[in-house]
PDB file of C-alpha atoms in Angstrom:
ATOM      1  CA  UNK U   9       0.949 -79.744 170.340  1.00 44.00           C
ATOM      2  CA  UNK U  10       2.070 -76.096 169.233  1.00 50.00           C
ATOM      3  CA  UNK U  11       5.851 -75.038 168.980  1.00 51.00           C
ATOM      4  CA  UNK U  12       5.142 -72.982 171.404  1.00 53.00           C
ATOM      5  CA  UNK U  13       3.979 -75.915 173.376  1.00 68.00           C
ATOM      6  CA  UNK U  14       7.006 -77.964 172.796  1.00 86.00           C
ATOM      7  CA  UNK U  15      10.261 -77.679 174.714  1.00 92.00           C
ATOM      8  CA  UNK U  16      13.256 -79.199 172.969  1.00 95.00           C
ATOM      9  CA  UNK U  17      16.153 -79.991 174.567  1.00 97.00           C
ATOM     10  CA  UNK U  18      19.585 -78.486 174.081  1.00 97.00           C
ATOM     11  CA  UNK U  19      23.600 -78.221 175.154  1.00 98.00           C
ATOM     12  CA  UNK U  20      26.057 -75.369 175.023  1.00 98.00           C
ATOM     13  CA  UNK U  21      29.519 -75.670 175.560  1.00 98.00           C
ATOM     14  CA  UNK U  22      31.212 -72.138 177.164  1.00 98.00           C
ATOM     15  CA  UNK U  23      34.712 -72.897 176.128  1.00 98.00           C
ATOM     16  CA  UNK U  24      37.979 -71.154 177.813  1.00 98.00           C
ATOM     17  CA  UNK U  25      41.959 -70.835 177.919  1.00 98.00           C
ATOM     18  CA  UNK U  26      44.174 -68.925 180.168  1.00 98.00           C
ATOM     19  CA  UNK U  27      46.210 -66.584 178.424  1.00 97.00           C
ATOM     20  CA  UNK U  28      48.930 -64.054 179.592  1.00 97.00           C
ATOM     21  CA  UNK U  29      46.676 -61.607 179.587  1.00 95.00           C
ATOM     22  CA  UNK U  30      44.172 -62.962 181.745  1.00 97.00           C
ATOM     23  CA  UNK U  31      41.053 -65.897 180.928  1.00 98.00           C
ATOM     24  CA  UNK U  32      39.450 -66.259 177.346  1.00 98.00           C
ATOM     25  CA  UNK U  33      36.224 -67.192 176.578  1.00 98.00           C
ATOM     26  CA  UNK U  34      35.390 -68.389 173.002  1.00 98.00           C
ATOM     27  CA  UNK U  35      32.000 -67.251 171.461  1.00 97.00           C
ATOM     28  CA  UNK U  36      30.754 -67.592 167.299  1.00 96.00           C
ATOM     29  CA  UNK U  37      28.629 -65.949 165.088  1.00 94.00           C
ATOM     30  CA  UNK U  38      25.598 -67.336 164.376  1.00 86.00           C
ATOM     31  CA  UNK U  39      25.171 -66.816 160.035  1.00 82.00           C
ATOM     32  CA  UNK U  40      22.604 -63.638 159.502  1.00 68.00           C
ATOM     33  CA  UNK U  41      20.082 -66.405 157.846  1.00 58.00           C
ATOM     34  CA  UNK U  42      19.792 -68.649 160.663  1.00 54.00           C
ATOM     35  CA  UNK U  43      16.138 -68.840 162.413  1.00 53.00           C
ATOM     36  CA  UNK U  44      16.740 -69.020 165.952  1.00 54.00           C
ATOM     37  CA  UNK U  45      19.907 -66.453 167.018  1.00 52.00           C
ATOM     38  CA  UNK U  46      21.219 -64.958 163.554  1.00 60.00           C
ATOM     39  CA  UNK U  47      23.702 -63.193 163.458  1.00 81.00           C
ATOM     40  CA  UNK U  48      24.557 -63.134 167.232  1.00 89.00           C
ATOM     41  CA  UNK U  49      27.637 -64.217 169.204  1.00 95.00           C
ATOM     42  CA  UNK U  50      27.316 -67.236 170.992  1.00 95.00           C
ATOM     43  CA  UNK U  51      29.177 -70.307 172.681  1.00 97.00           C
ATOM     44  CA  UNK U  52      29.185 -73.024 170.878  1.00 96.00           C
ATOM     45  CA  UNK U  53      26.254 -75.801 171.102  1.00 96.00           C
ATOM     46  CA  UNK U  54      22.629 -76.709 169.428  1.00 94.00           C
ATOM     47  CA  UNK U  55      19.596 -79.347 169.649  1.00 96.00           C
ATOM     48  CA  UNK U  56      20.060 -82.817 171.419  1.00 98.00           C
ATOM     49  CA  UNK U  57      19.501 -85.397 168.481  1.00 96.00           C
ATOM     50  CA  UNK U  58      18.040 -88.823 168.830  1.00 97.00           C
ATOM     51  CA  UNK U  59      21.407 -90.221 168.763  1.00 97.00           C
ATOM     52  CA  UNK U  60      22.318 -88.110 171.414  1.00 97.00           C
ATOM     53  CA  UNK U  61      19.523 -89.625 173.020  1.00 97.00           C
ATOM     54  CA  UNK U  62      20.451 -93.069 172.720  1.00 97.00           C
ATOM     55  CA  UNK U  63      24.006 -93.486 173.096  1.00 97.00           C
ATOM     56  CA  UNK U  64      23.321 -92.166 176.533  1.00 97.00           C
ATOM     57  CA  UNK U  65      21.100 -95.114 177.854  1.00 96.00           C
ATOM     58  CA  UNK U  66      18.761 -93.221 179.553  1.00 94.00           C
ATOM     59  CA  UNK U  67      21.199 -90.904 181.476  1.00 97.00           C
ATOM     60  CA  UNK U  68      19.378 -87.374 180.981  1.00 97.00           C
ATOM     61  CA  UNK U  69      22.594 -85.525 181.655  1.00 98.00           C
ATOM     62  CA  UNK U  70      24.904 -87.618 179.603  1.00 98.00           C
ATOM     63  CA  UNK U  71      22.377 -86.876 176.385  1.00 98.00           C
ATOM     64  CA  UNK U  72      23.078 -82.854 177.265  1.00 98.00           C
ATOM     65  CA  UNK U  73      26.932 -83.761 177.626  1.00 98.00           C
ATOM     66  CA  UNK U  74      27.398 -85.991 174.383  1.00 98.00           C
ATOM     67  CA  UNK U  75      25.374 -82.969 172.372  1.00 98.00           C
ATOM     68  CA  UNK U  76      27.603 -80.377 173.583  1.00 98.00           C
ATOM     69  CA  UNK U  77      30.656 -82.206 172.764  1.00 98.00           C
ATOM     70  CA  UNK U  78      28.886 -83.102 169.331  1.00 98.00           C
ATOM     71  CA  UNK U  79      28.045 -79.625 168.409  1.00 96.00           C
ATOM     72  CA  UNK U  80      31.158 -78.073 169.424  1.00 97.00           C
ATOM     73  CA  UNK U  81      32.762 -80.344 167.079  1.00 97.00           C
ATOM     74  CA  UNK U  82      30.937 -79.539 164.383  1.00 95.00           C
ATOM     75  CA  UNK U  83      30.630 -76.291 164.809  1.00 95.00           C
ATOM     76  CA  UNK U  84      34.091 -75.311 165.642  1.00 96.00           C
ATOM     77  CA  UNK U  85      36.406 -78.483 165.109  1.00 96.00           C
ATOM     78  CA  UNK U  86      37.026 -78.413 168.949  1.00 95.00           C
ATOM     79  CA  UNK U  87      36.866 -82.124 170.929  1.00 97.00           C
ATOM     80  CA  UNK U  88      35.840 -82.045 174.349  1.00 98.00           C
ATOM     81  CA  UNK U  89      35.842 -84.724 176.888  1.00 97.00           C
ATOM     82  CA  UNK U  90      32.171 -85.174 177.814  1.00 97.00           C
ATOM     83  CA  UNK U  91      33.363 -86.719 181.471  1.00 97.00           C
ATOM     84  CA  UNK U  92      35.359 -83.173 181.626  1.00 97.00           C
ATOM     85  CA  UNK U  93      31.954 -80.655 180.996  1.00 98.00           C
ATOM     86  CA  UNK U  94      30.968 -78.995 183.973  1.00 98.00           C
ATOM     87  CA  UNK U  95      27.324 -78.445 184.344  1.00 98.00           C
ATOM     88  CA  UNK U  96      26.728 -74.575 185.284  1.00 98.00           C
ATOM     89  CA  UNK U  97      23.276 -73.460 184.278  1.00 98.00           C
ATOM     90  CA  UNK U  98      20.307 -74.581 182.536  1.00 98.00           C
ATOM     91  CA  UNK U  99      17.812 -72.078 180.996  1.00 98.00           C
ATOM     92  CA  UNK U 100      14.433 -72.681 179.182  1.00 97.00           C
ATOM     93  CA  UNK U 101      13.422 -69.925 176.728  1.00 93.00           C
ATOM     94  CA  UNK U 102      10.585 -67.788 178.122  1.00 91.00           C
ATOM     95  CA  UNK U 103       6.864 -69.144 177.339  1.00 84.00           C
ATOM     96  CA  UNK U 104       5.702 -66.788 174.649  1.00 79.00           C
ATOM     97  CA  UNK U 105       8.792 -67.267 172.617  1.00 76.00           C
ATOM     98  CA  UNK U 106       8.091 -69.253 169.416  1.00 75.00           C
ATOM     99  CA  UNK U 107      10.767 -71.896 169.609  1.00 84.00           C
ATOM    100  CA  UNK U 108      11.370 -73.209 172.939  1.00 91.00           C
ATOM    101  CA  UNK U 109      14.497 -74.738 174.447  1.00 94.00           C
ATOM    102  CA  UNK U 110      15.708 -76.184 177.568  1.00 97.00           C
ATOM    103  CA  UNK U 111      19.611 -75.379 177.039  1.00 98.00           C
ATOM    104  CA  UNK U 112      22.270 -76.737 179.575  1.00 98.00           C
ATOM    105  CA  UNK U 113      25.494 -74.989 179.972  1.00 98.00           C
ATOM    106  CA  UNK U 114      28.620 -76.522 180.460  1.00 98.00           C
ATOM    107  CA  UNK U 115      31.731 -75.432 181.541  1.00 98.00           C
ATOM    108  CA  UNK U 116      34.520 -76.827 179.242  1.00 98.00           C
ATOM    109  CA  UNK U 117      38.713 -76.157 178.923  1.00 97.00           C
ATOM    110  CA  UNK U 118      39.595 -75.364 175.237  1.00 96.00           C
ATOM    111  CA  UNK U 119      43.535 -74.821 176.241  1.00 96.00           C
ATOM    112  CA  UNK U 120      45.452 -75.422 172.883  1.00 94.00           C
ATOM    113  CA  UNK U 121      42.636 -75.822 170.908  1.00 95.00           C
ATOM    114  CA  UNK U 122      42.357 -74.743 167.599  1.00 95.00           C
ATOM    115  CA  UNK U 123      38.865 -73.398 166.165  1.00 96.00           C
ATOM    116  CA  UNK U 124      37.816 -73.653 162.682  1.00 94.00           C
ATOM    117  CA  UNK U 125      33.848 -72.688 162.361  1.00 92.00           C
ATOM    118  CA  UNK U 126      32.027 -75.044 159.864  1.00 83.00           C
ATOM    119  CA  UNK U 127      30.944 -71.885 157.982  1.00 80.00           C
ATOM    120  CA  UNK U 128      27.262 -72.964 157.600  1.00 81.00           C
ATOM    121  CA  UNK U 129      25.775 -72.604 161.103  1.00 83.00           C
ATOM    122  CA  UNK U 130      28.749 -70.438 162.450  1.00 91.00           C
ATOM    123  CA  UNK U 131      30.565 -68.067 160.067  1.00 91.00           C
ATOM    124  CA  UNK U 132      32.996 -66.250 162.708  1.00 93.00           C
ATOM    125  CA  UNK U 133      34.607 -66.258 165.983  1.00 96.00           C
ATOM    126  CA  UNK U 134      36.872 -64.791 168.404  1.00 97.00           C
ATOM    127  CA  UNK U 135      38.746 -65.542 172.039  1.00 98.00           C
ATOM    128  CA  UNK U 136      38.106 -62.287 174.336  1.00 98.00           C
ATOM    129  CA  UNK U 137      38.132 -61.519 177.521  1.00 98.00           C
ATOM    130  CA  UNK U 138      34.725 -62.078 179.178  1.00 98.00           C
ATOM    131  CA  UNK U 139      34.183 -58.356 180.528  1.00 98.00           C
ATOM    132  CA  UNK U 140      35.608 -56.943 176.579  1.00 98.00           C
ATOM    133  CA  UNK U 141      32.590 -58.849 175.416  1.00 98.00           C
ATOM    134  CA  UNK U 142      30.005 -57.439 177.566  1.00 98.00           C
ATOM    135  CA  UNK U 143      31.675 -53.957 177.178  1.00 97.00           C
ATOM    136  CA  UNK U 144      30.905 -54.472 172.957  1.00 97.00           C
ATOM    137  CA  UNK U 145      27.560 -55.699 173.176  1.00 96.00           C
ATOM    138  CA  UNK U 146      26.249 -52.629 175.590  1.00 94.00           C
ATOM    139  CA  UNK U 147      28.021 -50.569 173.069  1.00 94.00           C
ATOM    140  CA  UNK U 148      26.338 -51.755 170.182  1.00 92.00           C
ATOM    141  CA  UNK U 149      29.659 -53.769 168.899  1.00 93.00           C
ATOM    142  CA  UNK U 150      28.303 -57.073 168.952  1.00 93.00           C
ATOM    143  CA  UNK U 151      24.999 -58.879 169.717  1.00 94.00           C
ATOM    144  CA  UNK U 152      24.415 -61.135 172.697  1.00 96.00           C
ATOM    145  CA  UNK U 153      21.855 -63.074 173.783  1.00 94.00           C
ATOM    146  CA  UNK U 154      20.597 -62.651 177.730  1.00 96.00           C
ATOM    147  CA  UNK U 155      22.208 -65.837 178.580  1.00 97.00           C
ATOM    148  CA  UNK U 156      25.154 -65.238 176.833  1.00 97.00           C
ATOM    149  CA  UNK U 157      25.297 -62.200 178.437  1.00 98.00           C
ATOM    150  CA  UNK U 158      24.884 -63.523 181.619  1.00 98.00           C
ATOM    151  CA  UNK U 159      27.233 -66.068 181.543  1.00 98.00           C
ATOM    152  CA  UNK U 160      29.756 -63.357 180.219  1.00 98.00           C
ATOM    153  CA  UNK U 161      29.252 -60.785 183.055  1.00 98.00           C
ATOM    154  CA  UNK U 162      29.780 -63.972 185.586  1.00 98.00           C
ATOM    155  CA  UNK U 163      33.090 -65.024 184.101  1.00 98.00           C
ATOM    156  CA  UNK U 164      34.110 -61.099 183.830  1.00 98.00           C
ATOM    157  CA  UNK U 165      34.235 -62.044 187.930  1.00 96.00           C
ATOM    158  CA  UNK U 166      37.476 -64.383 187.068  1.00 98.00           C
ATOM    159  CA  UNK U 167      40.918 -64.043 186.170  1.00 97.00           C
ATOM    160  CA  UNK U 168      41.977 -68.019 185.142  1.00 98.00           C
ATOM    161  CA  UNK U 169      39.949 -71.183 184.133  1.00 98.00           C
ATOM    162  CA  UNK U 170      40.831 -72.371 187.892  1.00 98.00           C
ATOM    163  CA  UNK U 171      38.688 -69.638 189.177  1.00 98.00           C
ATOM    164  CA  UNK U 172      35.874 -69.921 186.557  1.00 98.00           C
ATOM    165  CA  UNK U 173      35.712 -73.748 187.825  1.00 98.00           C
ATOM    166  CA  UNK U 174      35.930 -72.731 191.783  1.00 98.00           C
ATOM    167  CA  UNK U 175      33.182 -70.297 190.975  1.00 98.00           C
ATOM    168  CA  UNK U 176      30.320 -72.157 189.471  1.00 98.00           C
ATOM    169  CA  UNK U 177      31.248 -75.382 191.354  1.00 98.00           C
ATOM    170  CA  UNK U 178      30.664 -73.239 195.227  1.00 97.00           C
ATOM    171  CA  UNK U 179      26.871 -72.491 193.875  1.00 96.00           C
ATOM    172  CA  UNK U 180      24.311 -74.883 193.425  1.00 96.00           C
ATOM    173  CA  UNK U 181      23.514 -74.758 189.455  1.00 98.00           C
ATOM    174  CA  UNK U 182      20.458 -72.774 188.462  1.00 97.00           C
ATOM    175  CA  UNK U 183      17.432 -73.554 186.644  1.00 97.00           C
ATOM    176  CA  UNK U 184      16.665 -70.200 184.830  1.00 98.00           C
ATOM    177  CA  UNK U 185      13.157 -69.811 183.476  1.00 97.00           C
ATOM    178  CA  UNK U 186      12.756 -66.458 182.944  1.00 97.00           C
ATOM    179  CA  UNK U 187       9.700 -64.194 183.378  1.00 96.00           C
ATOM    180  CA  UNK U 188       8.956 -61.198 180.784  1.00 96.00           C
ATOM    181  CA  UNK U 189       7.201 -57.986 181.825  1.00 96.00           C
ATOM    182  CA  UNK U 190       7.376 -54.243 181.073  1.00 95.00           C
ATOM    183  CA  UNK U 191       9.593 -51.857 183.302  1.00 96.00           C
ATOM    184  CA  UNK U 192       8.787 -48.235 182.864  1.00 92.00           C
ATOM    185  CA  UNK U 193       8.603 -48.905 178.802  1.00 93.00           C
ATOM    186  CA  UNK U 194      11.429 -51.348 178.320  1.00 95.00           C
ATOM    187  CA  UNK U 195      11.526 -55.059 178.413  1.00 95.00           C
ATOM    188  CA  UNK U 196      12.632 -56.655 181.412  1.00 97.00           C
ATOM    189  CA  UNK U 197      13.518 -59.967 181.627  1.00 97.00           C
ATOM    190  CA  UNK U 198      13.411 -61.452 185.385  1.00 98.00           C
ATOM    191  CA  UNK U 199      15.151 -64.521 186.669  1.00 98.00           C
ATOM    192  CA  UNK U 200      15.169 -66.488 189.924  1.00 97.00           C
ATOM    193  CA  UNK U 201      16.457 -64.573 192.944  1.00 96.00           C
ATOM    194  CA  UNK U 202      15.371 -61.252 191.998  1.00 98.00           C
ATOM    195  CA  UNK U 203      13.132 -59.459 194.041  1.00 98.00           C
ATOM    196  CA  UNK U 204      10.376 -59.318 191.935  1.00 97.00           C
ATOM    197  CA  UNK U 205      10.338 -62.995 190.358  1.00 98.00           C
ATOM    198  CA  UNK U 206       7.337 -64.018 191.857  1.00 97.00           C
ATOM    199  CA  UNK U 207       5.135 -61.607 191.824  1.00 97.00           C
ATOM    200  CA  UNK U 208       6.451 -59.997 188.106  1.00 97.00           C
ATOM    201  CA  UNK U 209       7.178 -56.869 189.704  1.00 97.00           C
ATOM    202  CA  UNK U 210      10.202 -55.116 188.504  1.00 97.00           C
ATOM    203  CA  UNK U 211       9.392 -52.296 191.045  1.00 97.00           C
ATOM    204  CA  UNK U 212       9.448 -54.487 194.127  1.00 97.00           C
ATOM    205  CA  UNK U 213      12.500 -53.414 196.767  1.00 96.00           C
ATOM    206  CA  UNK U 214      15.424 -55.798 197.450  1.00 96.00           C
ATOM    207  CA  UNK U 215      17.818 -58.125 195.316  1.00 97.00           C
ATOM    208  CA  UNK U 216      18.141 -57.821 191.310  1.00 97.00           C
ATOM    209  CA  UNK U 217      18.948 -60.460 188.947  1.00 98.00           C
ATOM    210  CA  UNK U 218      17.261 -59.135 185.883  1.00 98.00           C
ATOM    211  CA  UNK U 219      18.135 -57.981 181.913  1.00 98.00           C
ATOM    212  CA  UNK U 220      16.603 -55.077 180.259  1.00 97.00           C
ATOM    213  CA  UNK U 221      15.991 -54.789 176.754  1.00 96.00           C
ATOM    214  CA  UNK U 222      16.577 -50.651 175.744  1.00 90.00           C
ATOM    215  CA  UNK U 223      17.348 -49.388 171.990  1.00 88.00           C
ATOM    216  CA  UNK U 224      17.970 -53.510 171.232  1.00 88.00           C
ATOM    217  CA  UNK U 225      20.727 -54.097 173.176  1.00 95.00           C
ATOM    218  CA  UNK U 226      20.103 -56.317 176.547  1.00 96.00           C
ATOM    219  CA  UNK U 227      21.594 -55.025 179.830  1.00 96.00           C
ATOM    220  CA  UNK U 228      22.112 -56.991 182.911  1.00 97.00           C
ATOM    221  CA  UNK U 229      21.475 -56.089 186.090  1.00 97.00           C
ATOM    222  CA  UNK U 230      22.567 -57.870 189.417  1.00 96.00           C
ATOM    223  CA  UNK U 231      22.675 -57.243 192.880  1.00 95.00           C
ATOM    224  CA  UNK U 232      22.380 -59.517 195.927  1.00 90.00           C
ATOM    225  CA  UNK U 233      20.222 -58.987 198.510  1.00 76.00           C
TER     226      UNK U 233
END
């Protein structure tokens, strides 16, 4: 079986705090060398390991929860509560992509938490406001990754970690798999509930949950039908 073949399975913690100034979100920096995601801003997670695997007894979910809370440990020195992750998302990298993953995305509070990046995998990070983050990526500023970016333009939507939790937990959790096409000479990237999903066609009339690719910076488009 191929790489391309082979979908591994992996956990991502999106980590937040209130603040006075409104809700934080914490995202890395993936080091320049790495293969999959240098030197781009992400939340913290990786690869579910064997051990993973087996200290959750067969429970699927509880394998993606005990990874998270691994990785964001070693990655940032943070300790979550696997029992306290709240499953938001999952998305499976696009076909013709090399290295294939099917990530989950948990919600996770990181109030008081101090972060200290292992400087091998992750060699920065930051706490910003969701909607700053988006702002520097479509400026050039910093590099995101579409789900990244996703998740960032849906927690732009709310003000505390209250709301971030109300939010994912009134809408049943997606399964992204995204579909790649061409859109008028840019790269467009279509999910599940957009108009033109099913078909591939970016052109077809209607709802919009879609990311374009233009000058290498990825820009996210929704709109419900």
């Amino acid at each position: 079986m191929s790489d391309k073949e082979v979908i591994r399975l992996a956990a991502t913690a999106v980590v937040l705090r209130d603040t006075p100034s409104g809700l934080e979100v914490l995202l890395l920096r993936r080091h320049e060398q790495l293969k999959v995601g240098g030197g781009h801003w992400v939340f913290p997670g990786g690869t579910v390991d064997p051990d993973d695997v087996a200290d959750a007894q067969g429970d699927r979910m509880q394998a993606f929860r005990l990874a998270a809370v691994r990785e964001t440990e070693e990655e940032a020195a943070i300790n979550l509560a696997p029992e306290a992750l709240q499953h938001i998302s999952y998305w499976t990298t696009p076909a013709h992509m090399g290295r294939r993953f099917e990530t989950a995305f948990f919600l996770a509070d990181g109030q008081g938490m101090e972060v200290e990046v292992d400087g091998e995998e992750m060699d920065a990070h930051q706490w910003g406001a969701a909607a700053d983050f988006v702002q520097a990526h479509c400026s050039g500023e910093l590099a995101l990754l579409p789900p990244t970016l996703v998740t960032l333009s849906e927690l732009s939507r709310c003000s505390t970690v209250a709301q971030a939790k109300a939010f994912y937990a009134a809408r049943e959790v997606p399964d992204i798999h995204p579909k790649v096409t061409d859109h008028q000479g840019v790269v467009c990237m279509l999910y599940g509930g957009d108009a033109g999903y099913c078909q591939l066609d970016p052109d077809a009339a209607g709802s919009r949950n879609r990311c374009y690719l233009d000058k290498g910076v990825w820009r996210y488009e929704f709109l419900a039908s």
